[in-house]
Tab-separated table of C-alpha atoms and ligand atoms in Angstrom:
chain	number	residue	atom	x	y	z
A	1	MET	CA	0.000	0.000	0.000
A	2	GLN	CA	1.174	3.497	-0.883
A	3	TRP	CA	0.754	5.596	2.274
A	4	GLU	CA	0.137	9.320	2.263
A	5	ASN	CA	0.539	11.691	5.093
A	6	THR	CA	-2.594	13.729	4.529
A	7	GLU	CA	-5.918	14.216	6.218
A	8	GLU	CA	-7.806	13.257	3.041
A	9	PHE	CA	-5.933	9.987	2.805
A	10	ALA	CA	-6.703	9.109	6.445
A	11	SER	CA	-10.387	9.906	6.022
A	12	LYS	CA	-10.518	7.861	2.840
A	13	LEU	CA	-9.131	4.855	4.740
A	14	ASP	CA	-11.694	5.381	7.494
A	15	ALA	CA	-14.492	5.562	4.936
A	16	GLN	CA	-13.351	2.246	3.442
A	17	ASP	CA	-13.013	0.574	6.850
A	18	GLU	CA	-15.702	-2.082	7.338
A	19	LEU	CA	-15.132	-1.985	11.085
A	20	SER	CA	-15.392	1.773	11.538
A	21	SER	CA	-18.807	1.575	13.191
A	22	PHE	CA	-17.343	-0.352	16.149
A	23	ARG	CA	-15.732	2.846	17.434
A	24	GLY	CA	-19.250	4.003	18.293
A	25	GLU	CA	-19.647	0.971	20.571
A	26	PHE	CA	-16.973	2.327	22.948
A	27	TYR	CA	-16.496	5.278	25.261
A	28	ILE	CA	-13.456	7.274	24.114
A	29	PRO	CA	-11.903	9.149	27.063
A	30	LYS	CA	-11.783	12.911	26.729
A	31	VAL	CA	-8.868	15.184	27.522
A	32	ASN	CA	-9.637	18.903	27.900
A	33	GLY	CA	-13.111	18.316	26.541
A	34	LYS	CA	-11.816	16.659	23.356
A	35	GLU	CA	-11.692	12.986	22.424
A	36	SER	CA	-8.232	11.711	23.196
A	37	ILE	CA	-6.048	9.771	20.797
A	38	TYR	CA	-6.135	6.578	22.797
A	39	PHE	CA	-3.199	4.334	21.931
A	40	THR	CA	-3.146	2.299	25.134
A	41	GLY	CA	-5.540	-0.491	24.287
A	42	ASN	CA	-2.624	-2.852	24.901
A	43	SER	CA	-2.623	-1.818	28.544
A	44	LEU	CA	-6.261	-1.168	29.388
A	45	GLY	CA	-8.790	-1.489	26.601
A	46	LEU	CA	-11.680	0.963	26.488
A	47	GLN	CA	-15.123	0.387	27.887
A	48	PRO	CA	-17.710	-1.111	25.537
A	49	LYS	CA	-20.992	0.770	25.899
A	50	SER	CA	-22.739	-2.589	26.278
A	51	ALA	CA	-20.754	-3.417	29.432
A	52	ARG	CA	-22.915	-1.446	31.830
A	53	ALA	CA	-26.189	-3.168	30.892
A	54	ALA	CA	-24.496	-6.566	31.186
A	55	LEU	CA	-23.238	-5.694	34.657
A	56	GLU	CA	-26.556	-4.199	35.705
A	57	GLN	CA	-28.385	-7.357	34.686
A	58	GLU	CA	-26.425	-9.278	37.323
A	59	MET	CA	-26.799	-6.501	39.902
A	60	LYS	CA	-30.554	-6.584	39.276
A	61	ASP	CA	-30.764	-10.349	39.680
A	62	TRP	CA	-28.794	-10.078	42.894
A	63	GLU	CA	-31.126	-7.288	44.057
A	64	ASP	CA	-34.287	-9.215	43.181
A	65	LEU	CA	-33.287	-12.790	43.846
A	66	GLY	CA	-30.407	-12.881	46.313
A	67	VAL	CA	-28.940	-16.370	46.451
A	68	GLU	CA	-31.619	-17.674	44.103
A	69	GLY	CA	-29.738	-15.927	41.303
A	70	HIS	CA	-27.422	-18.938	41.207
A	71	PHE	CA	-30.137	-20.999	39.552
A	72	HIS	CA	-32.996	-18.663	38.735
A	73	GLY	CA	-31.304	-15.538	37.429
A	74	LYS	CA	-31.576	-14.646	33.767
A	75	ASN	CA	-28.018	-15.947	33.359
A	76	PRO	CA	-27.797	-18.412	36.259
A	77	TRP	CA	-24.526	-17.762	38.119
A	78	PHE	CA	-23.919	-21.439	38.749
A	79	TYR	CA	-23.208	-21.858	35.044
A	80	TYR	CA	-21.789	-18.406	34.427
A	81	HIS	CA	-18.327	-19.422	33.250
A	82	LYS	CA	-19.991	-21.416	30.493
A	83	PHE	CA	-21.465	-18.291	28.973
A	84	LEU	CA	-17.898	-17.235	28.180
A	85	THR	CA	-16.666	-20.530	26.757
A	86	GLU	CA	-17.649	-19.970	23.155
A	87	GLY	CA	-16.126	-16.478	23.061
A	88	ALA	CA	-12.928	-17.577	24.786
A	89	ALA	CA	-12.558	-20.548	22.428
A	90	TYR	CA	-13.004	-18.150	19.518
A	91	ILE	CA	-10.276	-15.826	20.787
A	92	ALA	CA	-7.873	-18.700	21.525
A	93	GLY	CA	-8.541	-20.743	18.411
A	94	ALA	CA	-9.504	-23.662	20.602
A	95	LYS	CA	-12.174	-26.268	21.115
A	96	PRO	CA	-14.696	-25.271	23.799
A	97	ILE	CA	-13.490	-28.136	26.003
A	98	GLU	CA	-9.996	-26.574	26.009
A	99	VAL	CA	-10.839	-23.213	27.552
A	100	VAL	CA	-12.146	-21.781	30.762
A	101	VAL	CA	-12.374	-18.255	32.112
A	102	MET	CA	-11.445	-17.885	35.776
A	103	ASN	CA	-9.316	-15.963	38.289
A	104	ASN	CA	-6.682	-13.475	37.132
A	105	LEU	CA	-3.747	-13.941	34.847
A	106	THR	CA	-0.781	-14.485	37.153
A	107	VAL	CA	-2.891	-16.720	39.366
A	108	ASN	CA	-3.729	-18.870	36.359
A	109	LEU	CA	-0.119	-18.947	35.256
A	110	HIS	CA	0.800	-20.494	38.608
A	111	PHE	CA	-2.033	-23.000	38.408
A	112	MET	CA	-0.875	-24.045	34.947
A	113	MET	CA	2.694	-24.386	36.238
A	114	VAL	CA	1.451	-26.801	38.877
A	115	SER	CA	0.300	-29.101	36.109
A	116	PHE	CA	2.868	-28.361	33.413
A	117	TYR	CA	6.106	-27.543	35.182
A	118	ARG	CA	6.970	-30.931	36.626
A	119	PRO	CA	10.755	-30.950	36.866
A	120	ALA	CA	12.354	-34.365	37.295
A	121	GLY	CA	15.957	-35.585	37.210
A	122	LYS	CA	17.991	-33.810	34.608
A	123	ARG	CA	14.986	-32.177	33.014
A	124	TYR	CA	14.154	-29.266	35.300
A	125	LYS	CA	14.867	-26.060	33.396
A	126	ILE	CA	12.568	-23.374	32.065
A	127	LEU	CA	13.477	-21.548	28.875
A	128	MET	CA	11.966	-18.082	28.557
A	129	GLU	CA	12.567	-14.679	27.005
A	130	GLY	CA	14.827	-12.312	28.929
A	131	GLY	CA	13.070	-9.102	29.956
A	132	ALA	CA	9.717	-10.845	30.263
A	133	PHE	CA	6.852	-9.029	31.963
A	134	PRO	CA	7.799	-8.760	35.656
A	135	SER	CA	4.896	-10.851	36.892
A	136	ASP	CA	6.031	-13.713	34.680
A	137	MET	CA	9.631	-13.389	35.881
A	138	TYR	CA	8.467	-13.522	39.489
A	139	ALA	CA	6.180	-16.440	38.739
A	140	MET	CA	9.037	-18.434	37.171
A	141	GLU	CA	11.442	-17.472	39.951
A	142	SER	CA	9.066	-18.544	42.686
A	143	GLN	CA	8.166	-21.746	40.847
A	144	VAL	CA	11.739	-22.925	40.454
A	145	LYS	CA	12.488	-22.033	44.081
A	146	PHE	CA	9.355	-23.860	45.175
A	147	HIS	CA	10.771	-26.970	43.509
A	148	GLY	CA	14.128	-26.443	45.230
A	149	TYR	CA	16.195	-24.954	42.371
A	150	GLU	CA	18.199	-21.772	41.977
A	151	TYR	CA	16.900	-19.250	39.478
A	152	ASP	CA	20.202	-18.697	37.672
A	153	ASP	CA	20.623	-22.384	37.159
A	154	ALA	CA	17.065	-23.420	36.422
A	155	VAL	CA	15.898	-20.546	34.228
A	156	ILE	CA	17.471	-19.962	30.838
A	157	GLU	CA	16.696	-16.431	29.702
A	158	MET	CA	17.169	-15.660	26.023
A	159	THR	CA	18.338	-12.223	24.960
A	160	PRO	CA	18.627	-10.750	21.457
A	161	ARG	CA	21.923	-10.806	19.554
A	162	ALA	CA	24.189	-7.832	20.147
A	163	GLY	CA	22.799	-4.741	18.450
A	164	GLU	CA	19.358	-6.302	17.928
A	165	HIS	CA	16.149	-5.553	19.778
A	166	HIS	CA	14.251	-8.773	19.409
A	167	LEU	CA	14.801	-12.502	19.357
A	168	ARG	CA	15.140	-14.459	16.158
A	169	THR	CA	12.983	-17.560	15.895
A	170	GLU	CA	15.956	-19.543	14.557
A	171	ASP	CA	17.916	-18.670	17.723
A	172	ILE	CA	15.056	-19.711	19.969
A	173	VAL	CA	14.728	-23.026	18.150
A	174	GLN	CA	18.466	-23.605	18.316
A	175	THR	CA	18.631	-22.843	22.034
A	176	ILE	CA	15.826	-25.301	22.657
A	177	HIS	CA	17.758	-27.979	20.762
A	178	GLU	CA	21.025	-27.169	22.543
A	179	HIS	CA	19.488	-27.540	25.994
A	180	GLY	CA	16.988	-30.156	24.821
A	181	ASP	CA	17.185	-32.778	27.513
A	182	GLU	CA	17.436	-30.279	30.395
A	183	ILE	CA	14.325	-28.308	29.548
A	184	ALA	CA	11.083	-29.159	31.298
A	185	LEU	CA	9.122	-26.179	30.050
A	186	VAL	CA	9.433	-23.575	27.327
A	187	MET	CA	7.484	-20.530	28.411
A	188	PHE	CA	7.159	-17.458	26.209
A	189	SER	CA	4.796	-14.569	25.774
A	190	GLY	CA	2.700	-14.484	22.623
A	191	VAL	CA	3.526	-10.842	22.025
A	192	GLN	CA	6.396	-9.284	23.960
A	193	TYR	CA	4.943	-6.465	26.067
A	194	TYR	CA	7.969	-4.163	25.669
A	195	THR	CA	9.105	-4.603	22.080
A	196	GLY	CA	5.772	-5.665	20.623
A	197	GLN	CA	7.391	-8.680	18.944
A	198	ALA	CA	4.933	-11.447	18.075
A	199	PHE	CA	6.640	-14.777	18.671
A	200	ASP	CA	6.280	-17.660	16.273
A	201	ILE	CA	4.107	-19.793	18.524
A	202	PRO	CA	3.859	-22.893	16.282
A	203	ALA	CA	7.630	-22.976	15.605
A	204	ILE	CA	8.528	-22.585	19.285
A	205	THR	CA	5.963	-25.188	20.308
A	206	LYS	CA	7.235	-27.679	17.759
A	207	ALA	CA	10.849	-27.193	18.826
A	208	ALA	CA	9.873	-27.667	22.485
A	209	HIS	CA	7.979	-30.862	21.723
A	210	ASP	CA	10.817	-32.197	19.550
A	211	ALA	CA	13.087	-31.711	22.553
A	212	GLY	CA	10.675	-33.560	24.817
A	213	ALA	CA	9.574	-30.434	26.721
A	214	LEU	CA	6.171	-28.879	27.275
A	215	CYS	CA	5.361	-25.440	25.952
A	216	GLY	CA	3.146	-22.694	27.383
A	217	PHE	CA	2.412	-19.105	26.462
A	218	ASP	CA	1.400	-15.993	28.314
A	219	LEU	CA	-0.956	-14.427	25.807
A	220	ALA	CA	-1.720	-11.223	27.716
A	221	HIS	CA	-0.709	-9.111	24.718
A	222	ALA	CA	-1.802	-11.604	22.098
A	223	ALA	CA	-5.419	-12.373	22.995
A	224	GLY	CA	-7.724	-10.218	20.900
A	225	ASN	CA	-4.655	-8.929	19.051
A	226	LEU	CA	-3.435	-11.873	16.967
A	227	GLN	CA	-5.408	-14.627	15.332
A	228	LEU	CA	-4.544	-17.494	17.637
A	229	LYS	CA	-4.864	-21.164	16.753
A	230	LEU	CA	-3.721	-22.737	19.970
A	231	HIS	CA	-5.316	-26.093	19.284
A	232	ASP	CA	-3.842	-26.533	15.816
A	233	TRP	CA	-0.498	-25.163	16.939
A	234	ASP	CA	-0.457	-27.917	19.548
A	235	VAL	CA	0.371	-25.563	22.422
A	236	ASP	CA	0.185	-27.293	25.807
A	237	PHE	CA	-1.298	-24.403	27.774
A	238	GLY	CA	-1.946	-20.703	27.470
A	239	VAL	CA	-3.147	-17.958	29.780
A	240	TRP	CA	-4.312	-14.418	29.067
A	241	CYS	CA	-6.028	-11.479	30.669
A	242	SER	CA	-9.197	-9.821	29.439
A	243	TYR	CA	-8.515	-6.175	30.216
A	244	LYS	CA	-5.908	-5.347	27.556
A	245	TYR	CA	-6.963	-5.896	23.932
A	246	LEU	CA	-10.081	-7.669	25.165
A	247	ASN	CA	-11.589	-4.515	26.724
A	248	SER	CA	-13.152	-6.182	29.752
A	249	GLY	CA	-12.278	-3.701	32.485
A	250	PRO	CA	-9.553	-3.189	35.089
A	251	GLY	CA	-8.541	-6.402	36.824
A	252	GLY	CA	-10.930	-8.358	34.591
A	253	VAL	CA	-10.982	-12.149	34.588
A	254	SER	CA	-8.429	-14.285	32.797
A	255	GLY	CA	-8.692	-17.019	30.202
A	256	VAL	CA	-6.972	-20.387	30.200
A	257	PHE	CA	-6.283	-22.874	27.429
A	258	VAL	CA	-5.349	-26.476	28.129
A	259	HIS	CA	-4.836	-28.641	25.075
A	260	GLU	CA	-7.410	-31.395	24.695
A	261	ARG	CA	-4.813	-34.148	25.202
A	262	HIS	CA	-4.178	-32.831	28.718
A	263	ALA	CA	-7.575	-31.328	29.420
A	264	ASN	CA	-9.280	-34.689	29.352
A	265	ASN	CA	-6.707	-36.382	31.547
A	266	PRO	CA	-8.135	-36.481	35.070
A	267	GLU	CA	-4.853	-37.921	36.369
A	268	LEU	CA	-2.905	-34.754	35.608
A	269	PRO	CA	-1.840	-33.196	38.932
A	270	ARG	CA	-3.443	-29.863	39.727
A	271	PHE	CA	-4.532	-27.692	42.613
A	272	ALA	CA	-8.218	-28.254	43.028
A	273	GLY	CA	-11.232	-26.426	44.377
A	274	TRP	CA	-14.948	-27.102	44.393
A	275	TRP	CA	-15.750	-25.273	41.159
A	276	GLY	CA	-13.616	-27.649	39.114
A	277	HIS	CA	-15.316	-30.677	40.605
A	278	LYS	CA	-17.656	-32.705	38.421
A	279	GLU	CA	-20.643	-30.466	37.964
A	280	ASP	CA	-23.486	-32.876	38.687
A	281	ASP	CA	-22.286	-33.612	42.187
A	282	ARG	CA	-20.525	-30.380	43.061
A	283	PHE	CA	-23.062	-29.755	45.823
A	284	GLN	CA	-22.857	-33.253	47.272
A	285	MET	CA	-20.014	-31.969	49.477
A	286	LYS	CA	-18.291	-35.349	49.415
A	287	ARG	CA	-14.652	-36.326	49.747
A	288	GLY	CA	-12.671	-37.220	46.635
A	289	TYR	CA	-12.015	-34.752	43.854
A	290	ILE	CA	-13.313	-35.684	40.420
A	291	PRO	CA	-12.458	-32.984	37.880
A	292	GLU	CA	-14.898	-31.717	35.300
A	293	PRO	CA	-13.660	-32.807	31.888
A	294	GLY	CA	-11.725	-30.157	29.997
A	295	ALA	CA	-10.095	-26.938	31.117
A	296	ALA	CA	-13.107	-26.378	33.390
A	297	GLY	CA	-11.552	-29.023	35.649
A	298	TRP	CA	-8.888	-26.490	36.664
A	299	GLN	CA	-11.385	-24.105	38.256
A	300	LEU	CA	-11.177	-23.569	41.980
A	301	SER	CA	-13.549	-20.856	43.044
A	302	ASN	CA	-17.043	-19.902	42.066
A	303	ALA	CA	-17.252	-17.484	39.180
A	304	PRO	CA	-16.641	-13.728	39.665
A	305	VAL	CA	-19.897	-12.958	37.918
A	306	LEU	CA	-19.682	-9.160	37.972
A	307	SER	CA	-16.427	-8.922	36.092
A	308	MET	CA	-17.403	-11.853	33.881
A	309	SER	CA	-20.535	-10.025	32.808
A	310	VAL	CA	-18.412	-7.258	31.316
A	311	HIS	CA	-16.167	-9.802	29.620
A	312	LYS	CA	-19.225	-11.506	28.149
A	313	ALA	CA	-20.389	-8.230	26.599
A	314	SER	CA	-16.945	-7.516	25.217
A	315	LEU	CA	-16.393	-10.982	23.735
A	316	LYS	CA	-19.606	-10.547	21.802
A	317	LEU	CA	-18.105	-7.560	19.994
A	318	PHE	CA	-15.082	-9.633	18.979
A	319	GLN	CA	-17.330	-12.310	17.554
A	320	GLN	CA	-19.295	-9.676	15.649
A	321	ALA	CA	-16.251	-7.883	14.282
A	322	GLY	CA	-14.389	-11.129	13.567
A	323	MET	CA	-10.727	-11.726	14.390
A	324	GLU	CA	-9.762	-11.998	10.751
A	325	ARG	CA	-11.037	-8.528	9.934
A	326	LEU	CA	-9.646	-7.109	13.163
A	327	VAL	CA	-6.192	-8.485	12.475
A	328	GLU	CA	-6.238	-7.169	8.933
A	329	LYS	CA	-7.247	-3.662	10.000
A	330	GLY	CA	-4.787	-3.755	12.916
A	331	ARG	CA	-1.929	-4.522	10.536
A	332	LYS	CA	-2.929	-1.628	8.330
A	333	LEU	CA	-3.270	0.793	11.231
A	334	ASN	CA	0.165	-0.126	12.518
A	335	ALA	CA	1.798	0.031	9.128
A	336	TYR	CA	0.279	3.494	8.709
A	337	LEU	CA	1.530	4.469	12.159
A	338	GLU	CA	5.025	3.301	11.284
A	339	PHE	CA	4.918	5.359	8.096
A	340	VAL	CA	3.665	8.454	9.920
A	341	VAL	CA	6.259	8.083	12.682
A	342	ARG	CA	9.111	7.709	10.190
A	343	GLU	CA	7.904	10.708	8.187
A	344	ALA	CA	7.736	12.814	11.325
A	345	GLY	CA	11.248	11.694	12.235
A	346	ARG	CA	12.504	12.878	8.859
A	347	SER	CA	10.821	16.266	9.153
A	348	ASN	CA	11.790	17.115	12.731
A	349	ASP	CA	15.378	16.809	13.979
A	350	ARG	CA	14.263	16.855	17.583
A	351	LEU	CA	12.655	13.459	17.104
A	352	GLN	CA	15.425	10.995	17.782
A	353	PHE	CA	14.037	7.543	17.919
A	354	ASP	CA	14.389	3.995	16.799
A	355	ILE	CA	11.449	1.729	16.148
A	356	ILE	CA	12.249	-1.485	18.012
A	357	THR	CA	9.152	-3.456	17.008
A	358	PRO	CA	9.757	-5.953	14.226
A	359	GLU	CA	7.447	-6.765	11.316
A	360	GLU	CA	6.218	-9.792	13.243
A	361	ARG	CA	3.859	-7.934	15.517
A	362	GLY	CA	0.301	-7.205	16.447
A	363	CYS	CA	-0.994	-3.730	17.214
A	364	GLN	CA	1.896	-2.063	18.901
A	365	LEU	CA	4.836	0.039	17.923
A	366	SER	CA	7.534	0.686	20.511
A	367	VAL	CA	10.036	3.441	19.957
A	368	LEU	CA	13.276	3.853	21.782
A	369	THR	CA	13.551	7.588	22.405
A	370	GLY	CA	16.589	9.826	22.759
A	371	ALA	CA	17.547	12.176	25.575
A	372	ASN	CA	14.375	14.241	25.140
A	373	GLY	CA	12.100	11.179	25.236
A	374	LYS	CA	10.319	12.143	28.416
A	375	GLU	CA	9.786	15.648	27.046
A	376	LEU	CA	8.235	14.153	23.901
A	377	PHE	CA	6.012	11.951	26.013
A	378	ASP	CA	4.869	14.970	28.059
A	379	HIS	CA	4.222	16.932	24.862
A	380	LEU	CA	2.001	14.149	23.525
A	381	THR	CA	0.194	13.775	26.826
A	382	GLY	CA	-0.447	17.523	26.961
A	383	GLU	CA	-1.995	17.339	23.499
A	384	GLY	CA	-4.486	14.666	24.484
A	385	VAL	CA	-2.622	11.563	23.382
A	386	ILE	CA	-2.735	8.601	25.732
A	387	VAL	CA	0.327	6.458	25.092
A	388	ASP	CA	2.594	4.866	27.639
A	389	TRP	CA	6.071	5.292	28.856
A	390	ARG	CA	8.147	2.313	29.879
A	391	GLU	CA	11.413	2.775	31.712
A	392	PRO	CA	14.097	3.443	30.805
A	393	ASN	CA	13.128	5.190	27.554
A	394	VAL	CA	10.469	3.487	25.488
A	395	ILE	CA	7.155	4.898	24.299
A	396	ARG	CA	4.624	2.251	23.378
A	397	MET	CA	1.798	3.110	20.988
A	398	ALA	CA	-0.995	0.719	20.223
A	399	PRO	CA	-3.691	1.772	17.783
A	400	VAL	CA	-6.235	-1.041	17.922
A	401	PRO	CA	-8.641	-2.016	15.157
A	402	MET	CA	-11.713	-2.194	17.384
A	403	TYR	CA	-11.952	1.535	18.062
A	404	ASN	CA	-8.986	3.449	16.669
A	405	SER	CA	-9.178	5.178	13.315
A	406	PHE	CA	-6.719	6.073	10.611
A	407	MET	CA	-7.491	9.688	11.482
A	408	ASP	CA	-6.184	9.017	15.017
A	409	VAL	CA	-2.912	7.925	13.443
A	410	TYR	CA	-2.723	10.891	11.102
A	411	GLN	CA	-3.392	13.371	13.911
A	412	PHE	CA	-0.817	11.649	16.067
A	413	GLY	CA	1.746	12.204	13.321
A	414	GLU	CA	0.841	15.905	13.211
A	415	LEU	CA	1.501	16.183	16.943
A	416	LEU	CA	4.857	14.454	16.512
A	417	ARG	CA	5.864	16.851	13.778
A	418	ASN	CA	4.944	19.793	15.992
A	419	PHE	CA	7.140	18.693	18.861
B	1	PLP	C1	-0.402	-7.556	31.721
B	1	PLP	C2	0.420	-8.747	31.966
B	1	PLP	C3	0.356	-9.428	33.196
B	1	PLP	C4	-0.509	-8.923	34.317
B	1	PLP	O1	-0.862	-9.932	35.203
B	1	PLP	P1	-2.137	-9.828	36.147
B	1	PLP	O2	-2.101	-11.072	36.900
B	1	PLP	O3	-3.344	-9.677	35.255
B	1	PLP	O4	-1.982	-8.618	36.999
B	1	PLP	C5	1.149	-10.566	33.347
B	1	PLP	N1	1.946	-11.010	32.349
B	1	PLP	C6	2.014	-10.367	31.154
B	1	PLP	C7	2.897	-10.899	30.075
B	1	PLP	C8	1.289	-9.210	30.938
B	1	PLP	O5	1.384	-8.567	29.787
């Protein structure tokens, strides 16, 4: 596509955009009375207008029915997680039996580690990306310590080659082969939160399996951003949150994928609670845990219905818009952003930055800024742009296909040029 840095060009792209009406389904935050340019959907997605009614439905049933809402509400709470299964399976590219929505992300990561990080003998190491999201680093650190290992010995962190900002798939595959018989688990993010790199999930999974290891992914920045096919890619487990690209509100519930071959294995060790127990005798209050078949058998607690109601409303929008169309528009938006950013860099000497996000990406562009990076960030913020700053000197921008427009990107470029 031949990009142009003009207002007419941006409005032409918006006019051709089949998804443009979805912007109207969201509240766009205002800054100084004007709609902001919101490029932080990778951190906290915006509120769908349909969320409030979904939440109020459950508040109303609670008001009118009290405990009876568990079985007699409009959406009976006892089954509430099931109302999210179809949407979660759609997002993950999974069979319904392979997904469940429960808890929060880091909590679920630990629960998956209980089942899928089972170090034994020589095979006790975890291979992961260096500079992973802090919660994931802490989770891995505490897991290896819990099993009696030292972090520096048991965790292999991969870093990019000198002078490069992201990992090459060939290097990841080679490292897996080199350490083959020591690795118990390969654990990567789907999209790296800092650089925006989208990892090659099927290639990493295959290499892990060839080496005899299991392979899991933290999909916090991938769910609702990339077209995932976790089942076909043969991934062992995946976890994600719902409040980033999935627009389901601060601290929203998390999704879990467990591949069918594990999901239907009741012998697989896990930490159990009553909500994962076989549904038809969950209220028998008997001894002896019998898991529900599928990922649902990893549930512990009863469903957080209020936050799930918002997630339910949001998932519906993804099914309506369609991941294929979202991904296509997202690619275009980000390619346009890259063009606009590079043009601005050429026209204004004060803009010293490097784009560190590779072509393999979802909806995010990270730029490494120069000495005046913080000043640039403050300039953008003052002009009603919501982007984020990540220490030591990266600005992350994420125009998302669900509610951002090509005009947002064009106007952003104008603000850059005026710095
Ligand atoms: C956002 C994010 C988290 C946050 O974890 P919570 O448990 O939801 O607070 C964890 N890991 C990654 C990779 C993330 O991007």
